[in-house]
Structure formats: C-alpha cells, structure tokens
Short mmCIF file of C-alpha atoms in Angstrom, two decimals:
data_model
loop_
_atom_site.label_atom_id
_atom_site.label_comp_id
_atom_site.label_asym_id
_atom_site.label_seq_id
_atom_site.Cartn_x
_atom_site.Cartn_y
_atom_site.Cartn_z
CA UNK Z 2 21.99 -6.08 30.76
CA UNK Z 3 24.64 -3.42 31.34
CA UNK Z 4 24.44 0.06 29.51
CA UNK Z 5 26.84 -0.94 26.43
CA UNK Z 6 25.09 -3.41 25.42
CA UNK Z 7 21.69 -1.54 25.93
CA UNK Z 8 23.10 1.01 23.57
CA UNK Z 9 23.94 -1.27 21.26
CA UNK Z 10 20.38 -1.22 20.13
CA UNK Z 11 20.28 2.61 19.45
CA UNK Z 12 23.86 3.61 18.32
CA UNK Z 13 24.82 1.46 15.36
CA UNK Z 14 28.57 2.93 15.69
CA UNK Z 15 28.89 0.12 19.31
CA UNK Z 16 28.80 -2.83 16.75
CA UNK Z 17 29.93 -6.29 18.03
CA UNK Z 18 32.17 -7.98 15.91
CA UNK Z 19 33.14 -10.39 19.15
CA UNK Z 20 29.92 -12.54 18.19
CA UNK Z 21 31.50 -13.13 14.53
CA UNK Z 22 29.45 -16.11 13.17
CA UNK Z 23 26.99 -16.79 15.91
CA UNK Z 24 23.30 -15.18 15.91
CA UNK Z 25 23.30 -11.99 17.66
CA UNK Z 26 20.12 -12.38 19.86
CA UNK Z 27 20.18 -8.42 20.69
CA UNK Z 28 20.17 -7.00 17.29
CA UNK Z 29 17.45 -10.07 16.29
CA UNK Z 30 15.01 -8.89 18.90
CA UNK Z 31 13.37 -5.82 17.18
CA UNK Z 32 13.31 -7.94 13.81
CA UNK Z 33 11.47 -10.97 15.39
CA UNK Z 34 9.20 -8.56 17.21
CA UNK Z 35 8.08 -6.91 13.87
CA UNK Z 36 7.31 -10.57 12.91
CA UNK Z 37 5.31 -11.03 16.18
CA UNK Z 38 3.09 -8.05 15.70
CA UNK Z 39 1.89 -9.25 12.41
CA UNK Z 40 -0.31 -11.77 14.39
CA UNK Z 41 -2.08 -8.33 15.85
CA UNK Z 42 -4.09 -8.43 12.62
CA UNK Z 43 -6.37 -10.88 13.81
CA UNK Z 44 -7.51 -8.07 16.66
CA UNK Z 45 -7.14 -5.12 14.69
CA UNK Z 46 -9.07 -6.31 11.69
CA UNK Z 47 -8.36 -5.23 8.50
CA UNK Z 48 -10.36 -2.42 6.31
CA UNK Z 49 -9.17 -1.12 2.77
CA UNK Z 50 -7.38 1.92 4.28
CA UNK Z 51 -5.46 -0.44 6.11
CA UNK Z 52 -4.42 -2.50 2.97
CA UNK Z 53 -3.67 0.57 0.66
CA UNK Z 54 -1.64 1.90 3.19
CA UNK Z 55 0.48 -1.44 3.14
CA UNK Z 56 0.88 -1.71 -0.31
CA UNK Z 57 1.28 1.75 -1.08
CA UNK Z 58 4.24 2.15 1.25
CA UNK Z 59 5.27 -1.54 0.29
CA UNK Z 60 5.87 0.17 -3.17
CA UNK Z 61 6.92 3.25 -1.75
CA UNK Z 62 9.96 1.74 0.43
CA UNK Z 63 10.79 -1.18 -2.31
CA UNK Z 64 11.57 1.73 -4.89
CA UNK Z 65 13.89 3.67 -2.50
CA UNK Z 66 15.38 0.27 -1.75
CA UNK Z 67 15.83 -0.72 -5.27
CA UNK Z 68 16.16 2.14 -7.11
CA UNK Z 69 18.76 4.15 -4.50
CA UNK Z 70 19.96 1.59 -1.71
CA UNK Z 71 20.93 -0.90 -5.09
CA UNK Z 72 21.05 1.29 -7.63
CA UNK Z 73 23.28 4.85 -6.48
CA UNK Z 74 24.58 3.90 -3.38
CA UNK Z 75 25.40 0.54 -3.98
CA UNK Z 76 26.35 1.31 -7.98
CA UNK Z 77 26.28 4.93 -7.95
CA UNK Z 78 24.46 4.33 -11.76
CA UNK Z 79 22.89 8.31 -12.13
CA UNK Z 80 23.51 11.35 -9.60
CA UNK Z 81 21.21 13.19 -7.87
CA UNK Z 82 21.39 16.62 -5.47
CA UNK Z 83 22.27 16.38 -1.78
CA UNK Z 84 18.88 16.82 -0.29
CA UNK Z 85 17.26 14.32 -2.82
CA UNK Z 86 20.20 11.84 -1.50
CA UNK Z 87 19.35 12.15 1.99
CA UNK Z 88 15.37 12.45 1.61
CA UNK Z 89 15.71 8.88 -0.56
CA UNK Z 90 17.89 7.68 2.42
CA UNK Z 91 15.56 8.00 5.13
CA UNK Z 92 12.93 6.72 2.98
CA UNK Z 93 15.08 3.47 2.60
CA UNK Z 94 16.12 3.06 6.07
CA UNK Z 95 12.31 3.31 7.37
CA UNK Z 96 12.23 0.05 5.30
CA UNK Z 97 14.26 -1.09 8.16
CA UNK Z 98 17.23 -2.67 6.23
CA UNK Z 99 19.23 -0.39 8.48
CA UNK Z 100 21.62 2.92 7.01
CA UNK Z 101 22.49 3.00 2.83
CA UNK Z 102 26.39 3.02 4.13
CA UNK Z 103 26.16 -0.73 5.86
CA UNK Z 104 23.87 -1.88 3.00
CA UNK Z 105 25.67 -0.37 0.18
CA UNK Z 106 29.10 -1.81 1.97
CA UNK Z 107 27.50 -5.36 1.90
CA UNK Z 108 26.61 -4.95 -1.26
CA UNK Z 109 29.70 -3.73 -3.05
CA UNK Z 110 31.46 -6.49 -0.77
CA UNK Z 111 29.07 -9.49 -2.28
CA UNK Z 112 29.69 -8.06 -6.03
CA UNK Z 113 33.65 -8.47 -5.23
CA UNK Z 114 32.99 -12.09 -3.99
CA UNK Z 115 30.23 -13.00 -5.25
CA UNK Z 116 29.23 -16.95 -4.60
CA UNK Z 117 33.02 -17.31 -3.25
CA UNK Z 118 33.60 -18.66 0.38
CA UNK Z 119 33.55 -14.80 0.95
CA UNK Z 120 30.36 -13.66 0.41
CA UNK Z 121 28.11 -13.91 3.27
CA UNK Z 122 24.48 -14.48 1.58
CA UNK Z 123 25.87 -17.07 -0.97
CA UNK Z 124 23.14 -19.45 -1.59
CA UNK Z 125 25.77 -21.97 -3.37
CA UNK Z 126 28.06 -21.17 -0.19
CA UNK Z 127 25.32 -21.67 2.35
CA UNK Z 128 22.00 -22.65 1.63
CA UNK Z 129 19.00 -20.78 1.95
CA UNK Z 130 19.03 -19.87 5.39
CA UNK Z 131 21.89 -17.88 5.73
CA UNK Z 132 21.80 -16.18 2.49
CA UNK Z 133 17.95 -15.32 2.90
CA UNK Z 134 18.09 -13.92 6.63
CA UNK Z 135 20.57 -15.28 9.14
CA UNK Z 136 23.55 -13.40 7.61
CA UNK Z 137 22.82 -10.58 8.57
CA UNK Z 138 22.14 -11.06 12.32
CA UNK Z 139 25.58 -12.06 13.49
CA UNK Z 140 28.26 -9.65 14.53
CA UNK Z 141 29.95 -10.00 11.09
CA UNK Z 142 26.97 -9.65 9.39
CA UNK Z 143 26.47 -6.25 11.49
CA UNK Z 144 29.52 -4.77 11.23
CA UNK Z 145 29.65 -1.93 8.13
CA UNK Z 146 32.91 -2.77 5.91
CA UNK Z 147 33.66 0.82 5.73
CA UNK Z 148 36.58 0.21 3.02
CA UNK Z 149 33.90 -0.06 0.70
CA UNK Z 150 31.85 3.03 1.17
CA UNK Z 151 34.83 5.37 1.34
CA UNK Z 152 32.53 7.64 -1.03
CA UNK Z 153 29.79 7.80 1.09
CA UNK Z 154 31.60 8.24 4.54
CA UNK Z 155 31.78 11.98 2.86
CA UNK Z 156 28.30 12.95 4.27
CA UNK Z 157 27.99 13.44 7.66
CA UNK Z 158 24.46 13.06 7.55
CA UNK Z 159 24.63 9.58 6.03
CA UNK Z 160 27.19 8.12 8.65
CA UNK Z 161 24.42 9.74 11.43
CA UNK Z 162 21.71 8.13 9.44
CA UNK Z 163 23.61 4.89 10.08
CA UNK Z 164 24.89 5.19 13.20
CA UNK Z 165 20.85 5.79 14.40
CA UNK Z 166 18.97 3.67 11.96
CA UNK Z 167 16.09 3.57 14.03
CA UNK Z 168 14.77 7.24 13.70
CA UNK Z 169 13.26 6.44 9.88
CA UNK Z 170 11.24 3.54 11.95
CA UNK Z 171 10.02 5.34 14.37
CA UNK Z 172 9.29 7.60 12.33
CA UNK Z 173 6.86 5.82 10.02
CA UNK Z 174 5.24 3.47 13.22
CA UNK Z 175 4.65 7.11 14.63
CA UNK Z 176 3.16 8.77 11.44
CA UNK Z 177 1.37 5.76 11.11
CA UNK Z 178 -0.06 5.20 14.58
CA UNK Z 179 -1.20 9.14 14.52
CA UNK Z 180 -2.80 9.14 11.11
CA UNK Z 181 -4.79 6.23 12.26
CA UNK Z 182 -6.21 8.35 15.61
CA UNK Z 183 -7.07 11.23 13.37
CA UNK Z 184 -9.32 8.98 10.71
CA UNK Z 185 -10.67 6.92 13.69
CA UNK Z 186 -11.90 10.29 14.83
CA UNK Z 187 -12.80 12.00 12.18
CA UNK Z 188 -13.24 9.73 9.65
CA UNK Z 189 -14.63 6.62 11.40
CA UNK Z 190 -16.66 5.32 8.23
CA UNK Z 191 -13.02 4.07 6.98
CA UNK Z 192 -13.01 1.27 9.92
CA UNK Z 193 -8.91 2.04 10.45
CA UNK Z 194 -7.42 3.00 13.40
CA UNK Z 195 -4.44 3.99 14.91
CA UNK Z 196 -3.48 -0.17 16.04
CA UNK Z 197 -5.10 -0.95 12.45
CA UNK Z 198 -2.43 1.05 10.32
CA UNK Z 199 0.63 0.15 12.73
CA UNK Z 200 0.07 -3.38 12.09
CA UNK Z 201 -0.80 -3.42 8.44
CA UNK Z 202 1.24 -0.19 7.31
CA UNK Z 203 4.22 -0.72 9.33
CA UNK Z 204 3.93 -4.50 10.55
CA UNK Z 205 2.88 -6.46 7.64
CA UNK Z 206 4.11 -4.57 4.65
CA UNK Z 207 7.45 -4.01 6.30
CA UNK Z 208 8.25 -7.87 6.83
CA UNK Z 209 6.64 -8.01 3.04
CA UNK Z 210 9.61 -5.74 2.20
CA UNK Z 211 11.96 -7.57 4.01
CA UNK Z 212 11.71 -10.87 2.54
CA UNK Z 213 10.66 -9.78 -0.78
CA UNK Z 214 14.00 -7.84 -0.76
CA UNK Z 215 16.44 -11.03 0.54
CA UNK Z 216 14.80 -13.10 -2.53
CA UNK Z 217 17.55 -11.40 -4.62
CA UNK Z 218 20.15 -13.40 -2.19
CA UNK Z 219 18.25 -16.26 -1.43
CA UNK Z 220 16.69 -17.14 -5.07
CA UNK Z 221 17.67 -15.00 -7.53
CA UNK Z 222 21.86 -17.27 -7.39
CA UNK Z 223 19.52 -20.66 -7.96
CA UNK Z 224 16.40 -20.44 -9.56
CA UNK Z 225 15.91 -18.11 -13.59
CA UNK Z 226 18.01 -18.33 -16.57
CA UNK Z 227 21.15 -17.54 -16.99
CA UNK Z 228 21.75 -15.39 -20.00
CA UNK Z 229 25.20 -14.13 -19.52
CA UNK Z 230 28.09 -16.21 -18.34
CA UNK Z 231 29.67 -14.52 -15.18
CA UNK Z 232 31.68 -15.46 -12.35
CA UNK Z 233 28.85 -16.51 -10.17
CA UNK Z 234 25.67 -17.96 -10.34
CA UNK Z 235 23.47 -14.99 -10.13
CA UNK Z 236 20.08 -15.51 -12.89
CA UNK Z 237 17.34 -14.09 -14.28
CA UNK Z 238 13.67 -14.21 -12.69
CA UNK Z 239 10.71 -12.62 -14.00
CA UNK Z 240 8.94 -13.16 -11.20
CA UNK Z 241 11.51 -11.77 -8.31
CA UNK Z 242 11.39 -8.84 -11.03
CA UNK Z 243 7.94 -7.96 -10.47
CA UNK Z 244 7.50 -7.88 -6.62
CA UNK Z 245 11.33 -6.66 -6.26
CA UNK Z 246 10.54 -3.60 -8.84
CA UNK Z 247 13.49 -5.09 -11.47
CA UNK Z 248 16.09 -6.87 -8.97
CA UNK Z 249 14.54 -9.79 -10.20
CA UNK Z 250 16.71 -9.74 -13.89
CA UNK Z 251 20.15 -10.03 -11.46
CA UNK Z 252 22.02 -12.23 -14.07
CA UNK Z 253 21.88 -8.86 -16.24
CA UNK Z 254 22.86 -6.99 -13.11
CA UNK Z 255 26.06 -8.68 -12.34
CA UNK Z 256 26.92 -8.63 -15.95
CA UNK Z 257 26.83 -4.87 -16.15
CA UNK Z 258 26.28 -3.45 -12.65
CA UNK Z 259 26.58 -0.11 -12.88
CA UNK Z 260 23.17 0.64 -15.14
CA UNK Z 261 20.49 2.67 -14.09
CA UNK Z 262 18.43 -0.16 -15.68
CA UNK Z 263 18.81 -4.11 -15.32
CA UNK Z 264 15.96 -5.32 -17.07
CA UNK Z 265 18.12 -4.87 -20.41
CA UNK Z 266 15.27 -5.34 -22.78
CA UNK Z 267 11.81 -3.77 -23.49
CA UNK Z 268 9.77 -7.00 -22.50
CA UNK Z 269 12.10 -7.39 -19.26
CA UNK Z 270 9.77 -5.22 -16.79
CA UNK Z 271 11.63 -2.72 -14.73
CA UNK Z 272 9.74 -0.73 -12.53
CA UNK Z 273 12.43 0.94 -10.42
CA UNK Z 274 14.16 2.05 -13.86
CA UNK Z 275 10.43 3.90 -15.28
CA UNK Z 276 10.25 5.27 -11.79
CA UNK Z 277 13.76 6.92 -12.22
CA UNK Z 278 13.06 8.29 -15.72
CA UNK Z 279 9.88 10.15 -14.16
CA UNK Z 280 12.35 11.26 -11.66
CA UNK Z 281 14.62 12.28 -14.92
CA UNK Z 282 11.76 14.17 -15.88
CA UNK Z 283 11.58 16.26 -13.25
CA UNK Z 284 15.04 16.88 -12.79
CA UNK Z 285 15.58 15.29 -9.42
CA UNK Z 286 18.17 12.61 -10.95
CA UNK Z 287 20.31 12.79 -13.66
CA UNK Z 288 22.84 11.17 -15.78
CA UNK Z 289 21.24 7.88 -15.68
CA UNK Z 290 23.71 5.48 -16.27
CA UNK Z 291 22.72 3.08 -20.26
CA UNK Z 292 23.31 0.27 -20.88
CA UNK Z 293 26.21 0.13 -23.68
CA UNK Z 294 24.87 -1.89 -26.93
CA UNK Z 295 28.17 -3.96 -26.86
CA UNK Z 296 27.39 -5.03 -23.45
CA UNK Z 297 23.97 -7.09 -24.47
CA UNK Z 298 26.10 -8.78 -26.52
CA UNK Z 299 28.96 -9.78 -24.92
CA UNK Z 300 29.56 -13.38 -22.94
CA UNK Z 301 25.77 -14.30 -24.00
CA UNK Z 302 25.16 -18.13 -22.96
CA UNK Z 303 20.99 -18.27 -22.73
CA UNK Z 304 21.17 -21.66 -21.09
CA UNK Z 305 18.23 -22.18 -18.94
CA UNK Z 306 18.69 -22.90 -15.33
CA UNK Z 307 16.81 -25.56 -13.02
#
C-alpha cells in the first residue's frame, strides 16, 4: 500500500474518482469494521449505562443529522450563529456520515434528480442495495460535488471538517472509551466499562444511525403514501418518521423542501422540528423557515402507495 493511498483514509481532499462505479474497498474498511465490532457485545456484556448511552447519543447524533445535515445545510430552512454551525457540524460528522459539505452536496444533487438515471440512491433506479448503502462507497459516490455547496465552501472550518472527517469519530470512541475507565473505577456498581461503552455507545448505536438514516433513500421512494404529486416517487412513512426524528414524512419534504418542518400537520410527528423550536427558544436558531398555507394545498393527490 503506497503512502497516497494510505492517506486516502485520513485526508478526504485525495478522493478517487478513478474507481467511478466499482466498490471502493479502502474507504469500505472502517465502515465494515464498525459493523464487526458490534459482535464485541457478546464479551463486553451489556448493563443499562451501556444502553442509555446508545440511545441517548443515537438521539443525540440523529437530531444533528436531521435537523442540520438535512435541514440547514442541505435546505438552509432557519439560520443560526457561526459557532452553533460548526458545534452542530461536528456533532453530525461523529455520526460518521462523513463532513455536512459532501452530505449536503449529495443531497442538494438527489433533490435536482431525484429518481432520474442521475441520482445515485434511487431506489426506482437501482434497487435497494445501492440506494440503501453501496452508493456511497464507490469513487463517485465519494467524491463531494462541490458546485452544489458553493455556500458552504465559505467556511474554512467546514471544508477542514470535511477534508478530516475522522476527528468527530475519534473523538466520541475516545470520550467514550475514557468515560467508561473512570465509572469502571469509580463507579463499578454500574457494570460498564471502558470496552462496554465503545461497543454499545459508539459501535452499536452508530450502525443504528447509519441505517436508520439510509431508510430515507432506501424506503421512504417505495413504501408510505403519497400525498402530493411530485416529480419522483418520494412518500410518506410514519414509521421512518419516528426512528428518523421526521425524515420519515419525505413526500411532504420534496414537495416543499426548504421548511424547517416536514411533518406538515399536527398529528404528523416531527421530532427534529420541536427540537428546533426549543432551540428557537433559546435563541440559538432563528428564522425557522413555515410552511406557506397555499403550499398544503397545492398538487394534493392522497393516493395510497403499495
């Protein structure tokens, strides 16, 4: 293995277009490893520190995913300070779905072709398999679409947060492995330990995030309801709602992408959206994007989908 490619796992800015189509083996090695080290749970046992911990930062990491990854980088739908824009960045990326300038470029690039030969994670293009994981471990998949993102290429910061999208990561699997010394130690009654909470916290309920998160690609352009006719075949799930935070209601999102909210009506639970208005609250976001009343109205179909 010679030094460029070696680098290729640290420094995101190598990227290797040359593999185009084909599976990129390197950059699919850390991903199947955080698989593999999921089956450390049978050694490491499990305690309910250990599960908290997982779910907490399971709900933690979906939100900055959702609710800033989707919703203002991807759609820009409030504003927030500088500081808050980075701090809810490098929560995202230790969700390890990379830097918000590749995902937000991906993102803005599916909305533009949407379910067209063009979009990578097309279900109706596809199949499953590519749209729920493969896509994005091929050289195209990899490289950022910078066109996109010309906003965001403003920040410094954020093009170094993509460029080394492993610090967040690290980060959290070393947070996570010290926290779990310290209550061994000194609180051993919890039965956690440093292993315990690298598995569960960082292990399990990162791979949770992952493939929670590529439902919205996957199963959110085949199975729901379709209550707005648009150009794709994006619908409406209750369920992918729930465990995505409010992705779930995506046939709303693609009618009107650029609202805060996208479950468009009070019974249509949207956590991300109540997590931004406590955010509104305390004046860390603003200007949160409505939904306009003509909108709800406009191209309505309500024909259920298989």
């Amino acid at each position: 293995m010679n030094l460029s490619v070696l680098l290729a796992w640290f420094d995101g800015s190598t990227g290797r277009e040359a593999a185009g189509e084909r599976l990129d083996w390197l950059r699919a090695g850390p991903f199947l490893a955080i698989h593999a080290l999921c089956g450390l749970a049978w050694y490491t046992g499990v305690s309910p520190t250990a599960i908290a911990v997982a779910v907490g930062l399971y709900l933690v990491r979906m939100f900055a995913i959702t609710a800033f990854y989707h919703r203002y980088f991807s759609h820009r739908a409030f504003k927030t300070s500088r500081a808050f824009q980075f701090l809810m960045a490098l929560l995202g990326n230790s969700a390890v779905q990379r830097g918000p300038i590749w995902w937000a470029a991906h993102h803005r690039h599916h909305h533009r072709h949407s379910d067209r030969p063009e979009d990578l994670h097309s279900p109706v293009q596809y199949g499953f398999w590519q749209s729920h994981v493969r896509w994005f471990l091929t050289g195209r998949g990899f490289a950022t679409q910078s066109q996109y993102v010309t906003d965001l290429l403003a920040y410094p910061e954020l093009r170094w947060l993509d460029r080394f999208d492993w610090v967040g990561p690290v980060a959290l699997l070393a947070a996570l492995a010290a926290s779990g010394a310290a209550l061994q130690t000194w609180a051993p009654d919890l039965g956690t330990s440093a292993a315990q909470l690298v598995v569960w916290g960082f292990a399990i309920s990162t791979v949770a995030t992952w493939h929670v998160t590529y439902t919205i690609n996957s199963l959110s352009h085949q199975w729901g309801t379709r209550r707005y006719q648009t150009n794709d075949d994006s619908r409406n799930n209750w369920l992918l709602a729930l465990l995505t935070l409010g992705e779930g209601w995506h046939n709303n999102h693609h009618h009107h992408q650029s609202s805060a909210r996208q479950g468009f009506f009070w019974w249509e639970i949207d956590l991300a959206y109540y997590g931004l208005r406590l955010l509104a609250a305390l004046r860390l976001v603003w200007d949160l994007r409505p939904v306009p009343a003509h909108v709800l109205l406009k191209n309505r179909s309500e024909v259920p989908a298989a």
